[in-house]
Amino acid sequence: MTDGATVARVDADPEEVEGAQRLAAGARDRVRFEEDALALSDQVYRVARHLANSREEAEDLVQETYARAFRSWRSFQPGTNLRAWLLRILTNLNIDRGRRRQRAPQTQALEANDYFLYDRLAENGDGISDEEKVVERLSQDDIVSALSAVPHDFRDVIVLVDIGDFSYQDAAQILDIPIGTVMSRLHRGRRILKRELAETATEEGV
Amino acid sequence: MRDPCAHCEEMMQPYLDRILTEEEMVEAEAHLDECESCRRRYRFEESLRVYVRQAVNEQMRPELKEKLAALRIPLE
């Protein structure tokens, strides 16, 4: 479909041929870009699902992300991380949606000890000694709802690093914040997540 | 002398993030080898991370996939 330029007739105007070749090369690059981007859509969706508060919101976000990505594909530098580039669009769109107003970052004191959730779950564990089994006292729904209770600033870094598998450096670039901020939010966010889980466990009598 | 378990706790998240230096890692592992209580807690934190990662495995609906493909810019 883009081969028109390569079958240029011998007597064609050289400038015209060059222009057509350039067009064909551009179209080929764009098709490749679009295919590469679509191949990452499951991963983009997974991150969106946890940044957004509902499935509908996540689907809208992903569609907006791809619409914007396809429009501005020229600003992507080939050879750099396409997944990070897409997720940067996604997180920016999510911020644009005004979600910053939703909740101020938590200032209340968190448990000083990092093991409180384990201690909480193990104490009612009837002598369960396998740590994996202790974790399984929580349901998958507990995790999903605890994660959505974590304020956005903290949730973003947890989703990118702990779920999306991004390095601190990538997360800093995607969210456009310093790497030190990624680390401190991650630290605090994980504790907030654990506190939410500990509360759920208490409510459910787990 | 600092409390080795408290120090071990400080090391835990960086350990699981694999950002400790070789030396710090050796130090943390030496303590984990001899302290069962820290070892249990580390194992719990590790499985919690895996669990969190798995909890969020909701698949995208096929309809959305089709919508995304339809957003591609047609060739002229």
mmCIF file of C-alpha atoms in Angstrom:
data_model
loop_
_atom_site.group_PDB
_atom_site.id
_atom_site.type_symbol
_atom_site.label_atom_id
_atom_site.label_comp_id
_atom_site.label_asym_id
_atom_site.label_seq_id
_atom_site.Cartn_x
_atom_site.Cartn_y
_atom_site.Cartn_z
ATOM 1 C CA MET A 1 0.000 0.000 0.000
ATOM 2 C CA THR A 2 2.917 2.339 0.467
ATOM 3 C CA ASP A 3 4.975 0.991 -2.382
ATOM 4 C CA GLY A 4 3.796 3.528 -4.949
ATOM 5 C CA ALA A 5 7.026 5.431 -4.709
ATOM 6 C CA THR A 6 9.315 2.509 -5.374
ATOM 7 C CA VAL A 7 7.773 1.748 -8.773
ATOM 8 C CA ALA A 8 8.396 5.282 -10.045
ATOM 9 C CA ARG A 9 8.814 5.394 -13.799
ATOM 10 C CA VAL A 10 12.245 6.029 -15.245
ATOM 11 C CA ASP A 11 11.197 9.312 -16.827
ATOM 12 C CA ALA A 12 9.617 10.674 -13.645
ATOM 13 C CA ASP A 13 10.734 13.987 -12.248
ATOM 14 C CA PRO A 14 13.516 13.167 -9.682
ATOM 15 C CA GLU A 15 12.117 15.657 -7.218
ATOM 16 C CA GLU A 16 8.698 14.143 -7.459
ATOM 17 C CA VAL A 17 10.136 10.678 -6.929
ATOM 18 C CA GLU A 18 12.034 11.847 -3.882
ATOM 19 C CA GLY A 19 8.918 13.450 -2.444
ATOM 20 C CA ALA A 20 6.887 10.316 -3.004
ATOM 21 C CA GLN A 21 9.567 8.180 -1.406
ATOM 22 C CA ARG A 22 9.601 10.430 1.612
ATOM 23 C CA LEU A 23 5.841 10.170 1.911
ATOM 24 C CA ALA A 24 5.992 6.405 1.653
ATOM 25 C CA ALA A 25 8.714 6.171 4.282
ATOM 26 C CA GLY A 26 6.699 8.413 6.605
ATOM 27 C CA ALA A 27 3.584 6.284 6.154
ATOM 28 C CA ARG A 28 5.572 3.134 6.809
ATOM 29 C CA ASP A 29 7.028 4.592 10.021
ATOM 30 C CA ARG A 30 3.607 5.663 11.164
ATOM 31 C CA VAL A 31 2.032 2.264 10.535
ATOM 32 C CA ARG A 32 4.843 0.632 12.473
ATOM 33 C CA PHE A 33 4.432 3.131 15.303
ATOM 34 C CA GLU A 34 0.687 2.484 15.495
ATOM 35 C CA GLU A 35 1.176 -1.263 15.530
ATOM 36 C CA ASP A 36 3.836 -1.054 18.232
ATOM 37 C CA ALA A 37 1.604 1.195 20.315
ATOM 38 C CA LEU A 38 -1.432 -1.081 19.947
ATOM 39 C CA ALA A 39 0.642 -4.078 20.983
ATOM 40 C CA LEU A 40 1.152 -2.350 24.344
ATOM 41 C CA SER A 41 -2.519 -1.627 24.928
ATOM 42 C CA ASP A 42 -3.054 -4.372 27.530
ATOM 43 C CA GLN A 43 -0.308 -2.922 29.666
ATOM 44 C CA VAL A 44 -1.562 0.624 29.187
ATOM 45 C CA TYR A 45 -5.049 -0.470 30.174
ATOM 46 C CA ARG A 46 -3.794 -2.219 33.296
ATOM 47 C CA VAL A 47 -2.137 0.959 34.515
ATOM 48 C CA ALA A 48 -5.158 3.073 33.522
ATOM 49 C CA ARG A 49 -7.498 0.783 35.395
ATOM 50 C CA HIS A 50 -5.717 1.592 38.613
ATOM 51 C CA LEU A 51 -5.155 5.240 38.069
ATOM 52 C CA ALA A 52 -8.825 5.742 37.291
ATOM 53 C CA ASN A 53 -11.651 5.089 39.697
ATOM 54 C CA SER A 54 -13.834 2.955 37.460
ATOM 55 C CA ARG A 55 -13.656 0.757 34.406
ATOM 56 C CA GLU A 56 -15.530 3.317 32.302
ATOM 57 C CA GLU A 57 -13.115 6.045 33.285
ATOM 58 C CA ALA A 58 -10.171 3.776 32.502
ATOM 59 C CA GLU A 59 -11.565 2.968 29.054
ATOM 60 C CA ASP A 60 -12.076 6.657 28.281
ATOM 61 C CA LEU A 61 -8.550 7.409 29.409
ATOM 62 C CA VAL A 62 -7.053 4.698 27.237
ATOM 63 C CA GLN A 63 -8.996 5.878 24.196
ATOM 64 C CA GLU A 64 -7.943 9.473 24.717
ATOM 65 C CA THR A 65 -4.374 8.316 25.184
ATOM 66 C CA TYR A 66 -4.320 6.433 21.886
ATOM 67 C CA ALA A 67 -6.105 9.214 20.021
ATOM 68 C CA ARG A 68 -3.471 11.660 21.233
ATOM 69 C CA ALA A 69 -0.609 9.252 20.620
ATOM 70 C CA PHE A 70 -1.678 8.606 17.024
ATOM 71 C CA ARG A 71 -2.023 12.325 16.398
ATOM 72 C CA SER A 72 1.350 13.238 17.815
ATOM 73 C CA TRP A 73 3.324 10.171 16.774
ATOM 74 C CA ARG A 74 6.048 12.355 15.253
ATOM 75 C CA SER A 75 7.083 13.578 18.668
ATOM 76 C CA PHE A 76 7.995 10.029 19.695
ATOM 77 C CA GLN A 77 11.699 9.349 19.234
ATOM 78 C CA PRO A 78 12.208 5.878 17.779
ATOM 79 C CA GLY A 79 14.453 3.746 19.927
ATOM 80 C CA THR A 80 13.228 5.274 23.181
ATOM 81 C CA ASN A 81 10.750 3.625 25.546
ATOM 82 C CA LEU A 82 7.363 3.631 23.838
ATOM 83 C CA ARG A 83 5.527 2.219 26.854
ATOM 84 C CA ALA A 84 6.850 5.034 29.052
ATOM 85 C CA TRP A 85 5.917 7.563 26.356
ATOM 86 C CA LEU A 86 2.335 6.268 26.201
ATOM 87 C CA LEU A 87 2.015 6.173 29.974
ATOM 88 C CA ARG A 88 3.237 9.703 30.199
ATOM 89 C CA ILE A 89 0.382 10.787 27.941
ATOM 90 C CA LEU A 90 -1.969 8.715 30.059
ATOM 91 C CA THR A 91 -0.871 10.191 33.381
ATOM 92 C CA ASN A 92 -0.983 13.723 31.969
ATOM 93 C CA LEU A 93 -4.515 13.192 30.692
ATOM 94 C CA ASN A 94 -5.478 11.780 34.046
ATOM 95 C CA ILE A 95 -4.115 14.851 35.786
ATOM 96 C CA ASP A 96 -5.881 17.122 33.273
ATOM 97 C CA ARG A 97 -9.146 15.515 34.229
ATOM 98 C CA GLY A 98 -8.960 17.529 37.388
ATOM 99 C CA ARG A 99 -8.493 14.609 39.703
ATOM 100 C CA ARG A 100 -6.001 16.677 41.719
ATOM 101 C CA ARG A 101 -8.943 18.346 43.380
ATOM 102 C CA GLN A 102 -10.308 15.085 44.666
ATOM 103 C CA ARG A 103 -8.216 14.556 47.713
ATOM 104 C CA ALA A 104 -5.368 16.329 49.412
ATOM 105 C CA PRO A 105 -2.371 14.138 50.191
ATOM 106 C CA GLN A 106 -2.722 12.565 53.588
ATOM 107 C CA THR A 107 -0.893 14.289 56.355
ATOM 108 C CA GLN A 108 -1.969 12.138 59.242
ATOM 109 C CA ALA A 109 0.701 10.073 60.911
ATOM 110 C CA LEU A 110 1.253 6.597 59.620
ATOM 111 C CA GLU A 111 2.374 3.584 61.551
ATOM 112 C CA ALA A 112 6.031 3.953 62.347
ATOM 113 C CA ASN A 113 6.616 0.267 61.848
ATOM 114 C CA ASP A 114 6.638 -1.266 58.395
ATOM 115 C CA TYR A 115 5.421 -4.661 59.570
ATOM 116 C CA PHE A 116 2.119 -3.714 61.145
ATOM 117 C CA LEU A 117 0.035 -5.410 58.477
ATOM 118 C CA TYR A 118 1.925 -8.661 58.855
ATOM 119 C CA ASP A 119 1.665 -8.467 62.624
ATOM 120 C CA ARG A 120 -2.034 -7.725 62.352
ATOM 121 C CA LEU A 121 -2.737 -10.642 59.995
ATOM 122 C CA ALA A 122 -0.411 -13.107 61.658
ATOM 123 C CA GLU A 123 -1.847 -12.527 65.139
ATOM 124 C CA ASN A 124 -5.236 -13.901 64.042
ATOM 125 C CA GLY A 125 -3.709 -16.506 61.844
ATOM 126 C CA ASP A 126 -4.365 -19.483 64.111
ATOM 127 C CA GLY A 127 -0.734 -20.375 63.976
ATOM 128 C CA ILE A 128 -0.424 -20.108 60.183
ATOM 129 C CA SER A 129 3.276 -20.134 59.581
ATOM 130 C CA ASP A 130 3.435 -19.793 55.813
ATOM 131 C CA GLU A 131 3.749 -16.117 54.945
ATOM 132 C CA GLU A 132 2.082 -16.589 51.562
ATOM 133 C CA LYS A 133 -0.946 -18.038 53.279
ATOM 134 C CA VAL A 134 -1.010 -15.057 55.602
ATOM 135 C CA VAL A 135 -1.246 -12.765 52.565
ATOM 136 C CA GLU A 136 -4.059 -14.871 51.171
ATOM 137 C CA ARG A 137 -6.190 -14.001 54.158
ATOM 138 C CA LEU A 138 -6.868 -10.875 52.130
ATOM 139 C CA SER A 139 -9.096 -11.200 49.077
ATOM 140 C CA GLN A 140 -8.188 -9.778 45.687
ATOM 141 C CA ASP A 141 -11.122 -7.391 46.082
ATOM 142 C CA ASP A 142 -9.597 -6.154 49.335
ATOM 143 C CA ILE A 143 -6.448 -5.240 47.433
ATOM 144 C CA VAL A 144 -8.329 -3.460 44.648
ATOM 145 C CA SER A 145 -10.430 -1.398 47.054
ATOM 146 C CA ALA A 146 -7.470 -0.622 49.317
ATOM 147 C CA LEU A 147 -5.488 0.571 46.322
ATOM 148 C CA SER A 148 -8.298 2.839 45.175
ATOM 149 C CA ALA A 149 -8.398 4.366 48.670
ATOM 150 C CA VAL A 150 -4.764 5.470 48.342
ATOM 151 C CA PRO A 151 -4.623 9.165 47.305
ATOM 152 C CA HIS A 152 -3.698 9.670 43.652
ATOM 153 C CA ASP A 153 -0.238 11.122 44.120
ATOM 154 C CA PHE A 154 0.801 7.997 45.990
ATOM 155 C CA ARG A 155 -1.260 5.588 43.949
ATOM 156 C CA ASP A 156 0.405 6.764 40.726
ATOM 157 C CA VAL A 157 3.874 5.730 41.864
ATOM 158 C CA ILE A 158 2.691 2.411 43.302
ATOM 159 C CA VAL A 159 0.874 1.588 40.085
ATOM 160 C CA LEU A 160 3.862 2.476 37.926
ATOM 161 C CA VAL A 161 6.601 0.871 40.012
ATOM 162 C CA ASP A 162 4.927 -2.050 41.783
ATOM 163 C CA ILE A 163 2.379 -2.976 39.142
ATOM 164 C CA GLY A 164 3.755 -1.500 35.901
ATOM 165 C CA ASP A 165 7.305 -2.607 36.716
ATOM 166 C CA PHE A 166 8.875 0.744 35.903
ATOM 167 C CA SER A 167 12.169 1.845 37.422
ATOM 168 C CA TYR A 168 12.214 4.854 39.744
ATOM 169 C CA GLN A 169 13.833 6.772 36.906
ATOM 170 C CA ASP A 170 11.073 5.913 34.416
ATOM 171 C CA ALA A 171 8.351 6.726 36.932
ATOM 172 C CA ALA A 172 10.006 10.093 37.622
ATOM 173 C CA GLN A 173 10.041 10.847 33.913
ATOM 174 C CA ILE A 174 6.477 9.716 33.315
ATOM 175 C CA LEU A 175 5.092 11.731 36.228
ATOM 176 C CA ASP A 176 7.515 14.592 35.708
ATOM 177 C CA ILE A 177 8.650 14.662 39.326
ATOM 178 C CA PRO A 178 12.140 14.277 40.856
ATOM 179 C CA ILE A 179 13.346 10.767 41.575
ATOM 180 C CA GLY A 180 13.565 11.560 45.302
ATOM 181 C CA THR A 181 9.854 12.357 45.246
ATOM 182 C CA VAL A 182 9.136 9.021 43.575
ATOM 183 C CA MET A 183 10.974 7.265 46.386
ATOM 184 C CA SER A 184 9.307 9.135 49.202
ATOM 185 C CA ARG A 185 5.838 8.767 47.690
ATOM 186 C CA LEU A 186 6.454 5.090 47.118
ATOM 187 C CA HIS A 187 7.512 4.621 50.704
ATOM 188 C CA ARG A 188 4.534 6.500 52.057
ATOM 189 C CA GLY A 189 2.115 5.065 49.507
ATOM 190 C CA ARG A 190 3.005 1.487 50.377
ATOM 191 C CA ARG A 191 2.365 2.245 54.030
ATOM 192 C CA ILE A 192 -0.970 3.860 53.253
ATOM 193 C CA LEU A 193 -1.882 0.803 51.200
ATOM 194 C CA LYS A 194 -0.978 -1.476 54.075
ATOM 195 C CA ARG A 195 -2.908 0.649 56.526
ATOM 196 C CA GLU A 196 -5.979 0.423 54.287
ATOM 197 C CA LEU A 197 -5.527 -3.336 54.124
ATOM 198 C CA ALA A 198 -5.146 -3.560 57.883
ATOM 199 C CA GLU A 199 -8.379 -1.573 58.295
ATOM 200 C CA THR A 200 -10.191 -3.835 55.852
ATOM 201 C CA ALA A 201 -8.911 -6.849 57.740
ATOM 202 C CA THR A 202 -10.229 -5.393 60.989
ATOM 203 C CA GLU A 203 -13.639 -4.531 59.482
ATOM 204 C CA GLU A 204 -14.011 -7.961 57.976
ATOM 205 C CA GLY A 205 -12.677 -9.681 61.051
ATOM 206 C CA VAL A 206 -10.021 -11.384 58.960
ATOM 207 C CA MET B 1 25.092 -0.617 68.916
ATOM 208 C CA ARG B 2 22.002 -0.263 66.773
ATOM 209 C CA ASP B 3 19.213 -2.792 66.870
ATOM 210 C CA PRO B 4 19.881 -5.182 63.958
ATOM 211 C CA CYS B 5 16.166 -5.897 63.397
ATOM 212 C CA ALA B 6 15.330 -2.198 63.212
ATOM 213 C CA HIS B 7 18.149 -1.751 60.733
ATOM 214 C CA CYS B 8 16.893 -4.744 58.771
ATOM 215 C CA GLU B 9 13.451 -3.164 58.584
ATOM 216 C CA GLU B 10 14.911 -0.010 57.094
ATOM 217 C CA MET B 11 16.636 -2.121 54.479
ATOM 218 C CA MET B 12 13.570 -4.103 53.546
ATOM 219 C CA GLN B 13 11.855 -1.915 50.940
ATOM 220 C CA PRO B 14 15.141 -0.989 49.219
ATOM 221 C CA TYR B 15 16.077 -4.679 49.349
ATOM 222 C CA LEU B 16 12.841 -5.715 47.645
ATOM 223 C CA ASP B 17 13.306 -2.870 45.149
ATOM 224 C CA ARG B 18 16.794 -4.265 44.469
ATOM 225 C CA ILE B 19 18.478 -0.948 44.934
ATOM 226 C CA LEU B 20 20.866 -1.877 47.747
ATOM 227 C CA THR B 21 24.574 -1.888 47.089
ATOM 228 C CA GLU B 22 26.270 -5.275 47.054
ATOM 229 C CA GLU B 23 27.688 -4.616 50.495
ATOM 230 C CA GLU B 24 24.319 -3.647 52.001
ATOM 231 C CA MET B 25 22.734 -6.683 50.405
ATOM 232 C CA VAL B 26 25.291 -9.033 51.950
ATOM 233 C CA GLU B 27 24.702 -7.365 55.295
ATOM 234 C CA ALA B 28 20.913 -7.678 55.030
ATOM 235 C CA GLU B 29 21.100 -11.296 53.942
ATOM 236 C CA ALA B 30 23.465 -12.174 56.758
ATOM 237 C CA HIS B 31 20.899 -10.893 59.234
ATOM 238 C CA LEU B 32 18.039 -12.649 57.449
ATOM 239 C CA ASP B 33 19.954 -15.906 57.620
ATOM 240 C CA GLU B 34 20.092 -15.816 61.366
ATOM 241 C CA CYS B 35 16.861 -14.021 62.289
ATOM 242 C CA GLU B 36 13.709 -15.979 61.666
ATOM 243 C CA SER B 37 11.363 -13.199 62.671
ATOM 244 C CA CYS B 38 12.806 -10.763 60.116
ATOM 245 C CA ARG B 39 12.899 -13.507 57.521
ATOM 246 C CA ARG B 40 9.170 -14.170 57.959
ATOM 247 C CA ARG B 41 8.393 -10.499 57.656
ATOM 248 C CA TYR B 42 10.479 -10.135 54.529
ATOM 249 C CA ARG B 43 8.754 -13.114 52.978
ATOM 250 C CA PHE B 44 5.399 -11.620 53.839
ATOM 251 C CA GLU B 45 6.276 -8.274 52.235
ATOM 252 C CA GLU B 46 7.542 -10.051 49.172
ATOM 253 C CA SER B 47 4.378 -12.104 48.746
ATOM 254 C CA LEU B 48 2.269 -9.032 49.403
ATOM 255 C CA ARG B 49 3.882 -7.332 46.428
ATOM 256 C CA VAL B 50 3.275 -10.316 44.194
ATOM 257 C CA TYR B 51 -0.300 -10.438 45.457
ATOM 258 C CA VAL B 52 -0.907 -6.759 44.755
ATOM 259 C CA ARG B 53 0.458 -7.215 41.262
ATOM 260 C CA GLN B 54 -1.850 -10.154 40.599
ATOM 261 C CA ALA B 55 -4.895 -8.476 42.077
ATOM 262 C CA VAL B 56 -4.971 -6.044 39.246
ATOM 263 C CA ASN B 57 -5.144 -8.404 36.344
ATOM 264 C CA GLU B 58 -8.438 -7.306 34.908
ATOM 265 C CA GLN B 59 -8.402 -7.777 31.163
ATOM 266 C CA MET B 60 -9.338 -5.098 28.714
ATOM 267 C CA ARG B 61 -12.688 -5.701 26.993
ATOM 268 C CA PRO B 62 -12.280 -6.785 23.339
ATOM 269 C CA GLU B 63 -14.598 -3.937 22.297
ATOM 270 C CA LEU B 64 -12.097 -1.431 23.624
ATOM 271 C CA LYS B 65 -9.334 -3.074 21.650
ATOM 272 C CA GLU B 66 -11.375 -2.659 18.476
ATOM 273 C CA LYS B 67 -12.087 0.968 19.306
ATOM 274 C CA LEU B 68 -8.371 1.632 19.746
ATOM 275 C CA ALA B 69 -7.541 0.058 16.396
ATOM 276 C CA ALA B 70 -10.226 2.240 14.805
ATOM 277 C CA LEU B 71 -8.467 5.359 16.103
ATOM 278 C CA ARG B 72 -5.558 4.734 13.717
ATOM 279 C CA ILE B 73 -5.087 7.431 11.166
ATOM 280 C CA PRO B 74 -6.047 6.083 7.726
ATOM 281 C CA LEU B 75 -3.457 6.208 4.954
ATOM 282 C CA GLU B 76 -4.248 8.637 2.193
#
